[in-house]
mmCIF file of C-alpha atoms in Angstrom:
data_model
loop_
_atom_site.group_PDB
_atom_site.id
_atom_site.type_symbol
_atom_site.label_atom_id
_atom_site.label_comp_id
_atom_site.label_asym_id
_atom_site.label_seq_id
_atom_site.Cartn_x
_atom_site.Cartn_y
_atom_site.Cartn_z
ATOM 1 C CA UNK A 1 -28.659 30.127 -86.890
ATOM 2 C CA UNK A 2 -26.497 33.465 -86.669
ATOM 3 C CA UNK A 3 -27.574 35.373 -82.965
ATOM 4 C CA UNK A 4 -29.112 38.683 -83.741
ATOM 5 C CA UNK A 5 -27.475 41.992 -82.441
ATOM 6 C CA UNK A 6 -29.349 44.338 -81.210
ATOM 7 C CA UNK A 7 -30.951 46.986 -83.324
ATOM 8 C CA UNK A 8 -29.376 50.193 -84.056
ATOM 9 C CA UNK A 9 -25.174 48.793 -84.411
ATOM 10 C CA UNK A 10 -25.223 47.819 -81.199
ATOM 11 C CA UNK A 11 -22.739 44.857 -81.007
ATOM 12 C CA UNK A 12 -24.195 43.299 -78.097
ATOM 13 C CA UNK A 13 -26.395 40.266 -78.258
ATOM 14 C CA UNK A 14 -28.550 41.187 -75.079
ATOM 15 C CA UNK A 15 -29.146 44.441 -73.165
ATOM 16 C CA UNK A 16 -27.427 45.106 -70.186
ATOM 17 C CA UNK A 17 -24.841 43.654 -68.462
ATOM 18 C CA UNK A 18 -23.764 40.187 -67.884
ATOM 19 C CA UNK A 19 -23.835 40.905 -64.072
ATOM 20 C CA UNK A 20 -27.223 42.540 -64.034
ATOM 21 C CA UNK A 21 -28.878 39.563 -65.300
ATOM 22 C CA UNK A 22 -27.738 37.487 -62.521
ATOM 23 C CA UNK A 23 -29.004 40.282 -60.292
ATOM 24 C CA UNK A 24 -32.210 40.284 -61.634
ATOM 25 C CA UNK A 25 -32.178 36.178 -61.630
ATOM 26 C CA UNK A 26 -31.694 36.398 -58.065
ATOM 27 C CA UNK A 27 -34.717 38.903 -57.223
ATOM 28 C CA UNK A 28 -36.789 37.414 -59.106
ATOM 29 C CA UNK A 29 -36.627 34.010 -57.883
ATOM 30 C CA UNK A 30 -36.848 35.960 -54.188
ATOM 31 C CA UNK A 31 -40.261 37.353 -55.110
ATOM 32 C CA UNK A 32 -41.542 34.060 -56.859
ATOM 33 C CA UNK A 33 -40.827 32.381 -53.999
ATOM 34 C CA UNK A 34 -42.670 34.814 -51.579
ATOM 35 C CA UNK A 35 -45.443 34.483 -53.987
ATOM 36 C CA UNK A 36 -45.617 30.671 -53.595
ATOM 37 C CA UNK A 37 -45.356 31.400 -50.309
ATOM 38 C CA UNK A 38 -48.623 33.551 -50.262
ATOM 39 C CA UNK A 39 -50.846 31.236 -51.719
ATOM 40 C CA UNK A 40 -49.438 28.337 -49.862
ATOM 41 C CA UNK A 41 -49.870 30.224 -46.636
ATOM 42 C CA UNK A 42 -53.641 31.793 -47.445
ATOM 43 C CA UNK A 43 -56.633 30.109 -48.080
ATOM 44 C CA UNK A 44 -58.345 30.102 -51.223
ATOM 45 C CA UNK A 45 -61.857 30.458 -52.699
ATOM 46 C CA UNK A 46 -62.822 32.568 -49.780
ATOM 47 C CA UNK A 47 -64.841 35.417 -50.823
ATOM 48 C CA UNK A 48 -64.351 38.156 -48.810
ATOM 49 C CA UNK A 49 -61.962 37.426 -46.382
ATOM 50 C CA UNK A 50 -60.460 41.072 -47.132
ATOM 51 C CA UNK A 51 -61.277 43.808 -44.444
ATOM 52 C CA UNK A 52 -61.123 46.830 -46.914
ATOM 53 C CA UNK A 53 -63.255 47.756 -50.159
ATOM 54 C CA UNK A 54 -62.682 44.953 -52.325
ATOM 55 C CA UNK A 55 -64.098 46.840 -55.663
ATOM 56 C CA UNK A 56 -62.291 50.348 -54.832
ATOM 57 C CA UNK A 57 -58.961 48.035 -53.737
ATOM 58 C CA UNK A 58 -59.059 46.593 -57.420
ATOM 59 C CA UNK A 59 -59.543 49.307 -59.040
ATOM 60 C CA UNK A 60 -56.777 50.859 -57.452
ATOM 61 C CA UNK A 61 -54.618 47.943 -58.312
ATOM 62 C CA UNK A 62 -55.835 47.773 -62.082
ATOM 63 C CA UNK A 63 -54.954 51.455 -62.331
ATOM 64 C CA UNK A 64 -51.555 50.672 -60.661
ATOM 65 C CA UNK A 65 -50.640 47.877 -63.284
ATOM 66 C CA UNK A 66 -51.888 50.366 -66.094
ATOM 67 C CA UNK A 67 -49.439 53.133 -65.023
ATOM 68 C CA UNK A 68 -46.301 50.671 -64.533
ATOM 69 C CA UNK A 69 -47.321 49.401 -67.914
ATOM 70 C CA UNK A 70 -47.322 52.412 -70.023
ATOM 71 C CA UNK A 71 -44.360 53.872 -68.121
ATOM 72 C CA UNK A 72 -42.153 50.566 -69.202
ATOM 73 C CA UNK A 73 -43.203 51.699 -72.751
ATOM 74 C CA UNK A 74 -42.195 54.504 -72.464
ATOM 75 C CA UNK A 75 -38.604 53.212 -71.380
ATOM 76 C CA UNK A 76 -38.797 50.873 -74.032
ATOM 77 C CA UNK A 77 -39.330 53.914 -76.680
ATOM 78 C CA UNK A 78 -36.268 55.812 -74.841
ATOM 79 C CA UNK A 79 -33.960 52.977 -75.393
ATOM 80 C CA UNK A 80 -34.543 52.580 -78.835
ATOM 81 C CA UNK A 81 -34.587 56.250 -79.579
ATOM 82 C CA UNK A 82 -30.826 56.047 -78.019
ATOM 83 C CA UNK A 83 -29.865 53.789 -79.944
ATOM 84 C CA UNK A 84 -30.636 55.521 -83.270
ATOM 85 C CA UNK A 85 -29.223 58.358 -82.049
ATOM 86 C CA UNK A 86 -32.510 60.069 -81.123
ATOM 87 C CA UNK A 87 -31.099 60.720 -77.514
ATOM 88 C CA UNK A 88 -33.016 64.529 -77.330
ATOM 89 C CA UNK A 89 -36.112 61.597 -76.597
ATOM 90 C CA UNK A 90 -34.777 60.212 -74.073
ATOM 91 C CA UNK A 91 -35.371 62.793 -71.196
ATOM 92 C CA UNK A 92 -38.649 62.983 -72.028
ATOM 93 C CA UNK A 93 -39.421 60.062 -72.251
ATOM 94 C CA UNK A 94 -37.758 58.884 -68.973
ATOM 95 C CA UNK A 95 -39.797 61.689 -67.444
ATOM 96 C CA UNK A 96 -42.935 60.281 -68.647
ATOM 97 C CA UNK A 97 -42.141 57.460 -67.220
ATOM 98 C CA UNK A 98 -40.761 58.303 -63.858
ATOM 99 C CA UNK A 99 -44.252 60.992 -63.446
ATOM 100 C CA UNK A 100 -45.958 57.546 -64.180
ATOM 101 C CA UNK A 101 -44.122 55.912 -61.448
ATOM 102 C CA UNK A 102 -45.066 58.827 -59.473
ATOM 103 C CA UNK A 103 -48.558 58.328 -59.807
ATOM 104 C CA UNK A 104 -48.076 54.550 -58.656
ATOM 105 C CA UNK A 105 -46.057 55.006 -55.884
ATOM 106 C CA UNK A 106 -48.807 57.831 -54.612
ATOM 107 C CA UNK A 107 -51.643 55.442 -55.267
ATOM 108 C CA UNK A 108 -49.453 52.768 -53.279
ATOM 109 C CA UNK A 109 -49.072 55.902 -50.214
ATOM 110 C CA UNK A 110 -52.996 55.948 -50.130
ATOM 111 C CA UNK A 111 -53.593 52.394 -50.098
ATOM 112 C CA UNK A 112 -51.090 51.517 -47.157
ATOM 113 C CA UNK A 113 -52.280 54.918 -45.118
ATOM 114 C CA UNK A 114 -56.199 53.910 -45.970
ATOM 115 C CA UNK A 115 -55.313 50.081 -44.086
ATOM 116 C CA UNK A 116 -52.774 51.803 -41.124
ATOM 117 C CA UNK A 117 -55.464 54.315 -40.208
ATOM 118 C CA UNK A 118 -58.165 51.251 -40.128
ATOM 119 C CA UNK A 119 -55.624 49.427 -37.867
ATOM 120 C CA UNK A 120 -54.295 47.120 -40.427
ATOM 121 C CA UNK A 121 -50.509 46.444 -40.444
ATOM 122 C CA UNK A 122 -48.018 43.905 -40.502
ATOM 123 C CA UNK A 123 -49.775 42.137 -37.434
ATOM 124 C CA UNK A 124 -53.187 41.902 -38.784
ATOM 125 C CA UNK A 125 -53.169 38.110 -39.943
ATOM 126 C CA UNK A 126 -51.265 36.194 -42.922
ATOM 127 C CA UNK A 127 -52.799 38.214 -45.898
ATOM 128 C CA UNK A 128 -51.622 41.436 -44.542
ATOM 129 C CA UNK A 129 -48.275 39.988 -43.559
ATOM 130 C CA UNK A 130 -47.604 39.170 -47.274
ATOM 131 C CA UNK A 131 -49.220 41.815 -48.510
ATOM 132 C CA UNK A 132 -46.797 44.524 -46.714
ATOM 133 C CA UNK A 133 -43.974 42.779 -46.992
ATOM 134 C CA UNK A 134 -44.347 42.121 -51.190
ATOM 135 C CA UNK A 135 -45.673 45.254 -52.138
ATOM 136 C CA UNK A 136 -43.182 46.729 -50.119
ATOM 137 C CA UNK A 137 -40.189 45.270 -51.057
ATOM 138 C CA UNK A 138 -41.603 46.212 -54.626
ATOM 139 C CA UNK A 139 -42.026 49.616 -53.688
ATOM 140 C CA UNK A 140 -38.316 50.208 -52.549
ATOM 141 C CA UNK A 141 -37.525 48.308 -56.672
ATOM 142 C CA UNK A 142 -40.063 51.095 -58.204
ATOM 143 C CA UNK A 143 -37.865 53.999 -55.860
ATOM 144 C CA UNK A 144 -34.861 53.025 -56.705
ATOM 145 C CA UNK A 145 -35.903 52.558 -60.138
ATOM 146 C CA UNK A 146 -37.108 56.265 -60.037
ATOM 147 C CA UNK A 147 -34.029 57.667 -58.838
ATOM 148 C CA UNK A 148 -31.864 55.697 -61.579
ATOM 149 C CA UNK A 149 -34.545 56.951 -64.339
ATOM 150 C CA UNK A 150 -34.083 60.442 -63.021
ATOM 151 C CA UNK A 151 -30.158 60.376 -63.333
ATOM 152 C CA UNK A 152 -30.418 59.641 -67.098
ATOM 153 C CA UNK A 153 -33.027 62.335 -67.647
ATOM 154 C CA UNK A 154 -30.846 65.185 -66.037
ATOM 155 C CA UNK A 155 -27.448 64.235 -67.483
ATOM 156 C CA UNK A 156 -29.044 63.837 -70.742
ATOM 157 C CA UNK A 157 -31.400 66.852 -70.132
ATOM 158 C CA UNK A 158 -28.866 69.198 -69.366
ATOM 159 C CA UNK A 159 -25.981 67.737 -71.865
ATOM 160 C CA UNK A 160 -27.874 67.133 -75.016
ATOM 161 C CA UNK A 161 -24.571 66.157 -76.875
ATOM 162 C CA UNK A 162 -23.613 63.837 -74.231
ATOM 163 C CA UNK A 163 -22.263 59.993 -75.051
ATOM 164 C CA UNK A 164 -24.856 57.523 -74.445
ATOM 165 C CA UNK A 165 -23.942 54.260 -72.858
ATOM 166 C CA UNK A 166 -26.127 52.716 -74.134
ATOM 167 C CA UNK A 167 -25.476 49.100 -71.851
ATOM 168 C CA UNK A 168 -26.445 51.045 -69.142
ATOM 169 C CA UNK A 169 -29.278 53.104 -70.181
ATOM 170 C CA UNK A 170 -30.388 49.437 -71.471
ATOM 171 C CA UNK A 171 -29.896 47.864 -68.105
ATOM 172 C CA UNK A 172 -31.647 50.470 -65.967
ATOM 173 C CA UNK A 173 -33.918 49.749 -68.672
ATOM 174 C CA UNK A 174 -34.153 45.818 -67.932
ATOM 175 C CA UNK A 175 -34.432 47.047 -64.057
ATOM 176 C CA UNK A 176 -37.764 48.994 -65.035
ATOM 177 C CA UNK A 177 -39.359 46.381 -67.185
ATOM 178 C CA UNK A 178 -38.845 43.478 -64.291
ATOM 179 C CA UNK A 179 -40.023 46.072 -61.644
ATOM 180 C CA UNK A 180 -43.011 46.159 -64.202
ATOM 181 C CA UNK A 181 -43.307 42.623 -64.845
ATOM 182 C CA UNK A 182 -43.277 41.755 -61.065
ATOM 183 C CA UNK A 183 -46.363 44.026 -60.210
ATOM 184 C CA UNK A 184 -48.427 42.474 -62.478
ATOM 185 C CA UNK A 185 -47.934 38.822 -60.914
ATOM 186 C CA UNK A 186 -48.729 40.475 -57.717
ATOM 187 C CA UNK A 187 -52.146 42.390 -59.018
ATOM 188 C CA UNK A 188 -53.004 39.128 -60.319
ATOM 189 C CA UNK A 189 -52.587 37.430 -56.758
ATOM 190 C CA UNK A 190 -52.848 40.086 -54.264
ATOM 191 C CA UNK A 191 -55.586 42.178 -55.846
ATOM 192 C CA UNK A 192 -57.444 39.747 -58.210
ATOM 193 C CA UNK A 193 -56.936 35.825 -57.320
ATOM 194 C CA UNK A 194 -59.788 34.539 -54.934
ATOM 195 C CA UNK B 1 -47.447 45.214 -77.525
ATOM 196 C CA UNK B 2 -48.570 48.208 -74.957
ATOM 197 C CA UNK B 3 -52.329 48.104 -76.573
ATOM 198 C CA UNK B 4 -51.868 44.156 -75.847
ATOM 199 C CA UNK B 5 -50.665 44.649 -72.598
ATOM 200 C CA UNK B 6 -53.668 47.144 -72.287
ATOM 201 C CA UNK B 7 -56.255 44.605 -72.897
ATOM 202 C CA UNK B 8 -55.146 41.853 -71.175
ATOM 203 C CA UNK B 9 -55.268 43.914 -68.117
ATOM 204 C CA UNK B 10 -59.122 44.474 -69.090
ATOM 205 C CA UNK B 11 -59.173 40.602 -69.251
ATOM 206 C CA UNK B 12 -57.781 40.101 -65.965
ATOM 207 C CA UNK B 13 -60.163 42.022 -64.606
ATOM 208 C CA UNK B 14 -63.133 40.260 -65.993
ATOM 209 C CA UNK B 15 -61.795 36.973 -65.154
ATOM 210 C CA UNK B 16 -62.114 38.523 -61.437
ATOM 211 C CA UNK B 17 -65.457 39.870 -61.882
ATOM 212 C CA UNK B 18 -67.245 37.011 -63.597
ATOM 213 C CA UNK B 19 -69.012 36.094 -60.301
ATOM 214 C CA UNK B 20 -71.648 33.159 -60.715
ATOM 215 C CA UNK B 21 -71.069 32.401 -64.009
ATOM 216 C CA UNK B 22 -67.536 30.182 -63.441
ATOM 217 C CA UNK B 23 -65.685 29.089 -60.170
ATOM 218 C CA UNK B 24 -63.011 30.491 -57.919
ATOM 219 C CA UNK B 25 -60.857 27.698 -59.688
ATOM 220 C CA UNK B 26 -61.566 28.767 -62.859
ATOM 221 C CA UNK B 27 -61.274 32.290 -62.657
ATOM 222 C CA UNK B 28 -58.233 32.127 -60.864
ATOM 223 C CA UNK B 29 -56.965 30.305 -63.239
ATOM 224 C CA UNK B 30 -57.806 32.939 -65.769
ATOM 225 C CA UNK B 31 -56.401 35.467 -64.334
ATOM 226 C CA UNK B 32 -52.848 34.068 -63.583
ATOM 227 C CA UNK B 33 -53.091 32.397 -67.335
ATOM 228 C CA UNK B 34 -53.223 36.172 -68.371
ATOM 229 C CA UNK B 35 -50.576 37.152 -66.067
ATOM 230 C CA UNK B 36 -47.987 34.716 -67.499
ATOM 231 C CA UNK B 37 -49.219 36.175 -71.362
ATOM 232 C CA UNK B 38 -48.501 40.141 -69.780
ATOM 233 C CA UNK B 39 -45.175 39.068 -68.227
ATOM 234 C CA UNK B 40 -44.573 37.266 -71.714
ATOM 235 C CA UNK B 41 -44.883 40.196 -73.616
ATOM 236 C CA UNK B 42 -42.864 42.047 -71.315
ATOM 237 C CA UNK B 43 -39.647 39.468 -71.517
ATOM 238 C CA UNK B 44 -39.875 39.107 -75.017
ATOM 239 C CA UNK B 45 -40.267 42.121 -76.645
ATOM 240 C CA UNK B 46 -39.979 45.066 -73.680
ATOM 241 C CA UNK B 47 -36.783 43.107 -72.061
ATOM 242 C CA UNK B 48 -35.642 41.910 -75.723
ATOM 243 C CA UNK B 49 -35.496 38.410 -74.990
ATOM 244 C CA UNK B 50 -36.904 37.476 -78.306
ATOM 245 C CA UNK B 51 -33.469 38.097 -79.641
ATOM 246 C CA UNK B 52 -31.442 37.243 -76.685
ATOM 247 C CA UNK B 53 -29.068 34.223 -76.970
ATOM 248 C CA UNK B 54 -31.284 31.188 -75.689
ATOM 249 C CA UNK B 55 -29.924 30.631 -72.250
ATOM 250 C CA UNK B 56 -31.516 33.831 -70.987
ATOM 251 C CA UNK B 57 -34.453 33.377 -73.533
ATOM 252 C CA UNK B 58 -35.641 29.846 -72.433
ATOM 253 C CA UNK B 59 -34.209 30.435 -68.889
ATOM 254 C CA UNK B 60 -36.688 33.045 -69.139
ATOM 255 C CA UNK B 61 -39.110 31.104 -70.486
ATOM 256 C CA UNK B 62 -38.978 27.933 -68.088
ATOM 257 C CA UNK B 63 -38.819 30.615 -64.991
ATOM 258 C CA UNK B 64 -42.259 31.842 -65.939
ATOM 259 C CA UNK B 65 -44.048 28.921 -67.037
ATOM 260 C CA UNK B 66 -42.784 27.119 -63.826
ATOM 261 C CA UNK B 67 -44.124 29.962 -61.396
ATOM 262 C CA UNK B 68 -47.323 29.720 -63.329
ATOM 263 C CA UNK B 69 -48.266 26.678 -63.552
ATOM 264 C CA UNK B 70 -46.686 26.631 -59.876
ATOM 265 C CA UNK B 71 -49.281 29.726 -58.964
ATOM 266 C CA UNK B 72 -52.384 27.847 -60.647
ATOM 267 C CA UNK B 73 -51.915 24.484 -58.722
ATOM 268 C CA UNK B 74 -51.653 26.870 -55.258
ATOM 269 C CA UNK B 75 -54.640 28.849 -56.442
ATOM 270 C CA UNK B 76 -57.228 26.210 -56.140
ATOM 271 C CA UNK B 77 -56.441 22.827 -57.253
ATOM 272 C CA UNK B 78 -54.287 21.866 -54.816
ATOM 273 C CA UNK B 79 -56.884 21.056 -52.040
#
C-alpha cells in the first residue's frame, strides 16, 4: 500500500522532524513513567484523601483540559491553513491558541497559590509530591510551547509574504498537541481517578 | 474531532461523579478508558498519525494502549 503524503504537496510522509519525534518519544515515556509512578505510590479508592475543594479542584481541571483542547485545534487549523497557502490564518490562529494557553497557565497560577497559601507544597505527603512535580514539569512544556507559538505569530504577523517552513511550523505543532495530549492523562489521574 | 474531544471530556467527568451507583474500580476505569479514546484522537488525527508511516503509527499506538491498560491495573485492580 503506497504511504500517503501529507495534504497540501507536502512531500513529507509525517510532520516534523525525524529528530523531534525521538524528542517527544523520550518525554513522553518520562511522564508515563511518573504517572505509573503516582498510582503505584498513592493509594486508591480513598475518597477524600485530598485537603482542598474536591468539586471546585475538578472543575478547574475540566476547564483546564477544555482550553488545551480547543487551543490544539486551533494549531491544527493553522497548520493546515499553511499548507494551502492560507498563511494570513496562521497568526491568528496561533494567537487563539497561545490566549488559550494563557488562560490555562493562569488557572494553573491560582490553583498552586490557593494550596501554597493553605500550606501545601512539595512536603505535604506523596499526592502533593507528584502532583507539583507533574503538573509542573507540564507547565514549563505549555511555556515553552507559548513562547515557540508566539515566534510564528510575529514573524508571520508582521511579514505576511514570508516563506513558511512548513516542517517546523508542523513540529512546534506536534510539540503543542503532545503538551495537549499529556494534560489530559494527568486530569484523568490527578483530578478525576479515585 | 474537537466536538469529540468535547464530549468525552463531559464523559470523563461523569464517570467521576457517578457516586453510589458503580465502584471506585469501575469508574476509574471509565475515566482512564476515555482518556486513552481523547489521547487517540489527538495522535491520529491532531498529530497526523493516521497517515504516518506505521512505525510511528503503531509505536504510537502500543505506547498508549500499554500506559493504559498499565494505568487501569494501578487504579484499582491491582490490590
Amino acid at each position: 500500500m503506497a504511504r500517503q503524503k501529507l495534504p497540501g504537496g507536502n512531500t513529507a510522509e509525517y510532520p516534523g522532524e525525524p529528530a523531534l519525534w525521538l524528542f517527544i518519544a523520550a518525554d513522553v515515556l518520562l511522564f508515563s513513567f511518573l504517572f505509573l509512578a503516582f498510582l503505584w505510590d498513592t493509594p486508591r479508592g480513598q475518597v477524600g484523601n485530598i485537603e482542598t475543594d474536591e468539586l471546585k479542584r475538578q472543575l478547574l481541571g475540566l476547564l483546564n483540559t477544555l482550553l488545551l483542547v480547543v487551543s490544539s485545534w486551533c494549531v491544527a487549523s493553522a497548520i493546515n491553513a499553511a499548507r494551502f497557502g492560507r498563511t494570513h490564518l496562521v497568526p491568528p490562529l496561533f494567537s487563539g491558541a497561545i490566549l488559550l494557553g494563557a488562560g490555562f497557565v493562569s488557572i494553573k497560577i491560582l490553583e498552586y497559590s490557593e494550596k501554597v497559601s493553605a500550606g501545601v507544597g512539595l512536603n505535604s505527603g506523596d499526592f502533593f509530591m507528584y502532583y507539583f512535580a507533574v503538573t509542573g514539569l507540564h507547565l514549563f512544556h505549555v511555556i515553552i510551547g507559548m513562547v515557540l507559538l508566539s515566534g510564528f505569530a510575529l514573524h508571520h504577523g508582521r511579514n505576511p509574504n514570508a516563506a513558511v517552513n512548513i516542517p517546523l511550523l508542523e513540529g512546534v505543532g506536534v510539540f503543542w498537541h503532545v503538551v495537549d495530549l499529556l494534560w489530559i492523562f494527568i486530569f484523568a489521574i490527578f483530578y478525576m481517578v479515585i | 474531532m474537537l466536538l469529540l474531544l468535547v464530549i468525552a471530556t463531559a464523559l470523563t467527568w461523569m464517570a467521576g461523579h457517578g457516586e453510589g451507583a458503580i465502584s471506585y474500580r469501575l469508574a476509574n476505569t471509565l475515566i482512564l478508558t476515555v482518556a486513552w479514546y481523547k489521547a487517540r484522537i489527538i495522535m491520529r488525527d491532531f498529530m497526523e498519525l493516521r497517515s504516518s508511516p506505521a512505525v510511528l503509527r503503531i509505536g504510537g499506538e502500543i505506547w498508549l494502549a500499554a500506559l493504559t491498560i498499565s494505568l487501569i491495573t494501578l487504579s484499582g485492580w491491582s490490590n
